[in-house]
């Protein structure tokens, strides 16, 4: 299995989770407002781009009007944007817990 990296930043206003190394995961975030399931961007089964011509610093639209250094399509699914190496989830509340569910690679073969 390839290695994936999950980076979570939780503030008093929102939670941002970056997934790198794969797009074949689903994330369940729990917060005061309830539970939300975030699926990867459309086309998640395509390999993560390793092209030297793809830069993660091609300006993409940010969340809540912020500039984002991440390229890719924004808004594939609500709260999820594609990045050069995976995807970013922005949950509008402070997370109390989150779980990551990875696809079964053997079932895909």
Tab-separated table of N, CA and C in Angstrom:
chain	number	residue	atom	x	y	z
A	1	UNK	N	0.835	-1.176	0.000
A	1	UNK	CA	0.000	0.000	0.000
A	1	UNK	C	0.878	1.237	0.000
A	2	UNK	N	0.476	2.216	-0.793
A	2	UNK	CA	1.207	3.474	-0.816
A	2	UNK	C	0.896	4.279	0.436
A	3	UNK	N	1.839	5.126	0.797
A	3	UNK	CA	1.679	5.953	1.985
A	3	UNK	C	0.829	7.177	1.659
A	4	UNK	N	-0.080	7.523	2.575
A	4	UNK	CA	-0.846	8.750	2.441
A	4	UNK	C	-0.560	9.622	3.644
A	5	UNK	N	-0.806	10.913	3.500
A	5	UNK	CA	-0.557	11.858	4.579
A	5	UNK	C	-1.843	12.627	4.837
A	6	UNK	N	-2.229	12.731	6.096
A	6	UNK	CA	-3.405	13.478	6.511
A	6	UNK	C	-2.932	14.588	7.441
A	7	UNK	N	-3.244	15.838	7.078
A	7	UNK	CA	-2.858	16.985	7.896
A	7	UNK	C	-4.137	17.729	8.264
A	8	UNK	N	-4.437	17.833	9.560
A	8	UNK	CA	-5.654	18.503	10.008
A	8	UNK	C	-5.311	19.738	10.825
A	9	UNK	N	-6.035	20.815	10.537
A	9	UNK	CA	-5.907	22.051	11.296
A	9	UNK	C	-7.305	22.435	11.782
A	10	UNK	N	-7.458	22.501	13.109
A	10	UNK	CA	-8.755	22.788	13.715
A	10	UNK	C	-8.656	24.127	14.433
A	11	UNK	N	-9.549	25.056	14.069
A	11	UNK	CA	-9.608	26.355	14.741
A	11	UNK	C	-10.978	26.487	15.393
A	12	UNK	N	-11.229	27.604	16.023
A	12	UNK	CA	-12.521	27.857	16.639
A	12	UNK	C	-13.631	28.086	15.624
A	13	UNK	N	-13.270	28.240	14.349
A	13	UNK	CA	-14.262	28.562	13.319
A	13	UNK	C	-14.438	27.484	12.260
A	14	UNK	N	-13.395	26.690	11.997
A	14	UNK	CA	-13.486	25.688	10.933
A	14	UNK	C	-12.396	24.633	11.094
A	15	UNK	N	-12.496	23.606	10.263
A	15	UNK	CA	-11.518	22.527	10.230
A	15	UNK	C	-11.072	22.350	8.789
A	16	UNK	N	-9.756	22.280	8.582
A	16	UNK	CA	-9.202	22.058	7.249
A	16	UNK	C	-8.381	20.780	7.307
A	17	UNK	N	-8.692	19.847	6.403
A	17	UNK	CA	-7.986	18.564	6.350
A	17	UNK	C	-7.401	18.401	4.960
A	18	UNK	N	-6.077	18.239	4.884
A	18	UNK	CA	-5.396	17.987	3.616
A	18	UNK	C	-5.052	16.510	3.523
A	19	UNK	N	-5.418	15.895	2.411
A	19	UNK	CA	-5.104	14.498	2.128
A	19	UNK	C	-4.142	14.503	0.951
A	20	UNK	N	-2.959	13.912	1.118
A	20	UNK	CA	-1.996	13.835	0.024
A	20	UNK	C	-1.554	12.394	-0.166
A	21	UNK	N	-1.180	12.070	-1.396
A	21	UNK	CA	-0.695	10.731	-1.719
A	21	UNK	C	-1.744	9.836	-2.342
A	22	UNK	N	-3.017	10.214	-2.228
A	22	UNK	CA	-4.110	9.439	-2.812
A	22	UNK	C	-5.349	10.312	-2.894
A	23	UNK	N	-6.276	9.884	-3.726
A	23	UNK	CA	-7.597	10.510	-3.741
A	23	UNK	C	-8.656	9.452	-3.457
A	24	UNK	N	-8.226	8.279	-3.054
A	24	UNK	CA	-9.129	7.157	-2.838
A	24	UNK	C	-9.458	6.989	-1.358
A	25	UNK	N	-9.924	8.052	-0.710
A	25	UNK	CA	-10.356	7.996	0.675
A	25	UNK	C	-11.626	8.825	0.845
A	26	UNK	N	-12.393	8.485	1.845
A	26	UNK	CA	-13.542	9.289	2.265
A	26	UNK	C	-13.266	9.715	3.698
A	27	UNK	N	-13.720	10.904	4.065
A	27	UNK	CA	-13.483	11.435	5.403
A	27	UNK	C	-14.828	11.772	6.041
A	28	UNK	N	-15.026	11.303	7.273
A	28	UNK	CA	-16.224	11.625	8.041
A	28	UNK	C	-15.806	12.578	9.149
A	29	UNK	N	-16.420	13.773	9.169
A	29	UNK	CA	-16.094	14.789	10.175
A	29	UNK	C	-17.298	14.966	11.095
A	30	UNK	N	-17.033	14.925	12.397
A	30	UNK	CA	-18.075	15.144	13.392
A	30	UNK	C	-17.801	16.466	14.102
A	31	UNK	N	-18.857	17.253	14.291
A	31	UNK	CA	-18.745	18.531	14.985
A	31	UNK	C	-20.062	18.826	15.677
A	32	UNK	N	-20.168	19.971	16.327
A	32	UNK	CA	-21.377	20.318	17.072
A	32	UNK	C	-22.619	20.278	16.181
A	33	UNK	N	-22.473	20.598	14.909
A	33	UNK	CA	-23.604	20.610	13.990
A	33	UNK	C	-23.990	19.245	13.450
A	34	UNK	N	-23.260	18.221	13.810
A	34	UNK	CA	-23.554	16.870	13.335
A	34	UNK	C	-22.384	16.246	12.612
A	35	UNK	N	-22.698	15.316	11.734
A	35	UNK	CA	-21.694	14.540	11.000
A	35	UNK	C	-21.815	14.833	9.510
A	36	UNK	N	-20.674	14.934	8.837
A	36	UNK	CA	-20.679	15.144	7.392
A	36	UNK	C	-19.653	14.213	6.765
A	37	UNK	N	-20.044	13.608	5.640
A	37	UNK	CA	-19.155	12.719	4.898
A	37	UNK	C	-18.621	13.482	3.692
A	38	UNK	N	-17.304	13.503	3.551
A	38	UNK	CA	-16.656	14.162	2.421
A	38	UNK	C	-16.061	13.097	1.510
A	39	UNK	N	-16.438	13.129	0.259
A	39	UNK	CA	-15.916	12.204	-0.734
A	39	UNK	C	-14.855	12.918	-1.554
A	40	UNK	N	-13.950	12.168	-2.167
A	40	UNK	CA	-12.909	12.797	-2.973
A	40	UNK	C	-13.508	13.495	-4.191
A	41	UNK	N	-12.732	14.390	-4.814
A	41	UNK	CA	-13.211	15.072	-6.016
A	41	UNK	C	-13.546	14.074	-7.118
A	42	UNK	N	-14.393	14.473	-8.062
A	42	UNK	CA	-14.716	13.617	-9.202
A	42	UNK	C	-13.437	13.230	-9.911
A	43	UNK	N	-13.396	12.018	-10.441
A	43	UNK	CA	-12.187	11.546	-11.115
A	43	UNK	C	-11.110	11.120	-10.137
A	44	UNK	N	-11.513	10.801	-8.881
A	44	UNK	CA	-10.522	10.449	-7.862
A	44	UNK	C	-9.741	9.208	-8.214
A	45	UNK	N	-10.276	8.362	-9.106
A	45	UNK	CA	-9.580	7.136	-9.447
A	45	UNK	C	-8.429	7.370	-10.403
A	46	UNK	N	-8.329	8.591	-10.934
A	46	UNK	CA	-7.176	8.920	-11.764
A	46	UNK	C	-5.969	9.063	-10.854
A	47	UNK	N	-4.780	8.663	-11.329
A	47	UNK	CA	-3.608	8.747	-10.450
A	47	UNK	C	-3.292	10.182	-10.062
A	48	UNK	N	-2.727	10.334	-8.865
A	48	UNK	CA	-2.288	11.641	-8.427
A	48	UNK	C	-1.189	12.084	-9.374
A	49	UNK	N	-1.287	13.301	-9.843
A	49	UNK	CA	-0.363	13.797	-10.861
A	49	UNK	C	1.054	13.883	-10.328
A	50	UNK	N	1.967	13.293	-11.079
A	50	UNK	CA	3.374	13.378	-10.732
A	50	UNK	C	4.143	14.145	-11.796
A	51	UNK	N	3.416	14.810	-12.666
A	51	UNK	CA	4.037	15.519	-13.771
A	51	UNK	C	4.856	16.699	-13.279
A	52	UNK	N	6.045	16.886	-13.838
A	52	UNK	CA	6.831	18.058	-13.446
A	52	UNK	C	6.200	19.351	-13.941
A	53	UNK	N	5.197	19.250	-14.813
A	53	UNK	CA	4.558	20.439	-15.359
A	53	UNK	C	3.328	20.847	-14.566
A	54	UNK	N	2.989	20.092	-13.529
A	54	UNK	CA	1.854	20.435	-12.686
A	54	UNK	C	2.383	21.079	-11.426
A	55	UNK	N	1.996	22.314	-11.205
A	55	UNK	CA	2.471	23.037	-10.036
A	55	UNK	C	1.352	23.206	-9.025
A	56	UNK	N	1.632	22.947	-7.748
A	56	UNK	CA	0.606	23.190	-6.742
A	56	UNK	C	0.403	24.675	-6.492
A	57	UNK	N	1.186	25.532	-7.146
A	57	UNK	CA	1.116	26.966	-6.908
A	57	UNK	C	0.497	27.726	-8.062
A	58	UNK	N	-0.344	27.072	-8.849
A	58	UNK	CA	-1.116	27.765	-9.868
A	58	UNK	C	-2.381	28.204	-9.170
A	59	UNK	N	-2.563	29.496	-9.021
A	59	UNK	CA	-3.631	30.035	-8.194
A	59	UNK	C	-4.977	29.391	-8.411
A	60	UNK	N	-5.537	28.926	-7.367
A	60	UNK	CA	-6.889	28.391	-7.387
A	60	UNK	C	-7.724	29.231	-6.456
A	61	UNK	N	-9.019	29.196	-6.637
A	61	UNK	CA	-9.895	29.951	-5.749
A	61	UNK	C	-9.800	29.424	-4.340
A	62	UNK	N	-9.844	30.300	-3.384
A	62	UNK	CA	-9.744	29.889	-2.003
A	62	UNK	C	-11.102	29.699	-1.362
A	63	UNK	N	-11.082	29.290	-0.134
A	63	UNK	CA	-12.299	29.098	0.639
A	63	UNK	C	-12.637	30.410	1.331
A	64	UNK	N	-13.896	30.766	1.352
A	64	UNK	CA	-14.369	31.999	1.993
A	64	UNK	C	-13.632	33.231	1.482
A	65	UNK	N	-13.329	33.244	0.174
A	65	UNK	CA	-12.695	34.409	-0.431
A	65	UNK	C	-11.197	34.490	-0.229
A	66	UNK	N	-10.604	33.514	0.466
A	66	UNK	CA	-9.155	33.532	0.669
A	66	UNK	C	-8.465	33.051	-0.593
A	67	UNK	N	-7.272	33.551	-0.844
A	67	UNK	CA	-6.473	33.038	-1.951
A	67	UNK	C	-5.910	31.688	-1.551
A	68	UNK	N	-5.847	30.773	-2.485
A	68	UNK	CA	-5.317	29.446	-2.213
A	68	UNK	C	-4.101	29.197	-3.086
A	69	UNK	N	-3.023	28.669	-2.513
A	69	UNK	CA	-1.850	28.341	-3.333
A	69	UNK	C	-2.019	27.036	-4.082
A	70	UNK	N	-3.158	26.372	-3.942
A	70	UNK	CA	-3.358	25.068	-4.547
A	70	UNK	C	-4.065	25.193	-5.876
A	71	UNK	N	-3.526	24.533	-6.883
A	71	UNK	CA	-4.155	24.522	-8.196
A	71	UNK	C	-5.282	23.525	-8.228
A	72	UNK	N	-5.917	23.383	-9.383
A	72	UNK	CA	-6.970	22.395	-9.532
A	72	UNK	C	-8.335	23.017	-9.507
A	73	UNK	N	-9.316	22.171	-9.756
A	73	UNK	CA	-10.703	22.617	-9.781
A	73	UNK	C	-11.177	22.861	-8.365
A	74	UNK	N	-11.994	23.868	-8.200
A	74	UNK	CA	-12.579	24.107	-6.892
A	74	UNK	C	-14.013	23.630	-6.911
A	75	UNK	N	-14.473	23.192	-5.772
A	75	UNK	CA	-15.870	22.842	-5.626
A	75	UNK	C	-16.307	21.575	-6.335
A	76	UNK	N	-15.451	20.556	-6.489
A	76	UNK	CA	-15.868	19.293	-7.095
A	76	UNK	C	-17.042	18.723	-6.327
A	77	UNK	N	-16.933	18.742	-5.016
A	77	UNK	CA	-18.042	18.438	-4.129
A	77	UNK	C	-17.993	19.514	-3.065
A	78	UNK	N	-19.100	19.798	-2.442
A	78	UNK	CA	-19.141	20.884	-1.467
A	78	UNK	C	-18.126	20.668	-0.344
A	79	UNK	N	-17.252	21.649	-0.139
A	79	UNK	CA	-16.261	21.566	0.920
A	79	UNK	C	-14.995	20.837	0.539
A	80	UNK	N	-14.874	20.385	-0.718
A	80	UNK	CA	-13.702	19.628	-1.161
A	80	UNK	C	-13.128	20.291	-2.407
A	81	UNK	N	-11.804	20.524	-2.386
A	81	UNK	CA	-11.130	21.007	-3.588
A	81	UNK	C	-9.964	20.090	-3.905
A	82	UNK	N	-9.702	19.916	-5.170
A	82	UNK	CA	-8.590	19.092	-5.632
A	82	UNK	C	-7.296	19.877	-5.469
A	83	UNK	N	-6.239	19.199	-5.054
A	83	UNK	CA	-4.912	19.802	-4.991
A	83	UNK	C	-3.993	18.991	-5.897
A	84	UNK	N	-2.772	19.446	-6.075
A	84	UNK	CA	-1.833	18.775	-6.966
A	84	UNK	C	-1.520	17.349	-6.509
A	85	UNK	N	-1.586	17.090	-5.205
A	85	UNK	CA	-1.198	15.774	-4.695
A	85	UNK	C	-2.327	15.036	-3.977
A	86	UNK	N	-3.541	15.550	-4.039
A	86	UNK	CA	-4.655	14.922	-3.327
A	86	UNK	C	-5.849	15.841	-3.314
A	87	UNK	N	-6.358	16.145	-2.108
A	87	UNK	CA	-7.468	17.082	-2.003
A	87	UNK	C	-7.526	17.694	-0.614
A	88	UNK	N	-8.273	18.810	-0.517
A	88	UNK	CA	-8.427	19.546	0.740
A	88	UNK	C	-9.903	19.618	1.082
A	89	UNK	N	-10.201	19.361	2.362
A	89	UNK	CA	-11.555	19.450	2.893
A	89	UNK	C	-11.609	20.650	3.815
A	90	UNK	N	-12.640	21.481	3.645
A	90	UNK	CA	-12.874	22.583	4.567
A	90	UNK	C	-14.254	22.395	5.183
A	91	UNK	N	-14.271	22.095	6.463
A	91	UNK	CA	-15.510	21.883	7.215
A	91	UNK	C	-15.802	23.178	7.970
A	92	UNK	N	-17.039	23.703	7.913
A	92	UNK	CA	-17.320	25.038	8.463
A	92	UNK	C	-17.432	25.132	9.980
A	93	UNK	N	-17.062	24.089	10.708
A	93	UNK	CA	-17.111	24.118	12.169
A	93	UNK	C	-15.853	23.461	12.748
A	94	UNK	N	-15.680	23.623	14.047
A	94	UNK	CA	-14.599	22.953	14.761
A	94	UNK	C	-14.928	21.469	14.861
A	95	UNK	N	-14.045	20.630	14.344
A	95	UNK	CA	-14.268	19.182	14.410
A	95	UNK	C	-13.990	18.682	15.816
A	96	UNK	N	-14.831	17.764	16.254
A	96	UNK	CA	-14.578	17.084	17.525
A	96	UNK	C	-13.930	15.732	17.271
A	97	UNK	N	-14.122	15.217	16.035
A	97	UNK	CA	-13.564	13.917	15.664
A	97	UNK	C	-13.642	13.787	14.150
A	98	UNK	N	-12.687	13.054	13.564
A	98	UNK	CA	-12.822	12.703	12.153
A	98	UNK	C	-12.206	11.339	11.903
A	99	UNK	N	-12.766	10.633	10.924
A	99	UNK	CA	-12.287	9.315	10.534
A	99	UNK	C	-11.976	9.334	9.049
A	100	UNK	N	-10.962	8.575	8.663
A	100	UNK	CA	-10.570	8.450	7.259
A	100	UNK	C	-10.765	7.011	6.842
A	101	UNK	N	-11.475	6.815	5.733
A	101	UNK	CA	-11.733	5.481	5.204
A	101	UNK	C	-11.063	5.365	3.855
A	102	UNK	N	-10.141	4.435	3.751
A	102	UNK	CA	-9.364	4.229	2.528
A	102	UNK	C	-9.976	3.109	1.693
A	103	UNK	N	-9.973	3.295	0.369
A	103	UNK	CA	-10.497	2.279	-0.522
A	103	UNK	C	-9.674	1.015	-0.466
A	104	UNK	N	-10.281	-0.100	-0.787
A	104	UNK	CA	-9.622	-1.395	-0.783
A	104	UNK	C	-8.961	-1.590	-2.142
A	105	UNK	N	-7.628	-1.489	-2.186
A	105	UNK	CA	-6.884	-1.598	-3.445
A	105	UNK	C	-7.059	-2.965	-4.085
A	106	UNK	N	-7.154	-4.023	-3.294
A	106	UNK	CA	-7.297	-5.366	-3.843
A	106	UNK	C	-8.623	-5.531	-4.560
A	107	UNK	N	-9.675	-4.889	-4.055
A	107	UNK	CA	-10.992	-4.983	-4.685
A	107	UNK	C	-10.998	-4.260	-6.029
A	108	UNK	N	-10.135	-3.254	-6.189
A	108	UNK	CA	-10.089	-2.477	-7.425
A	108	UNK	C	-9.394	-3.233	-8.540
A	109	UNK	N	-8.611	-4.226	-8.202
A	109	UNK	CA	-7.849	-4.959	-9.227
A	109	UNK	C	-8.658	-6.030	-9.885
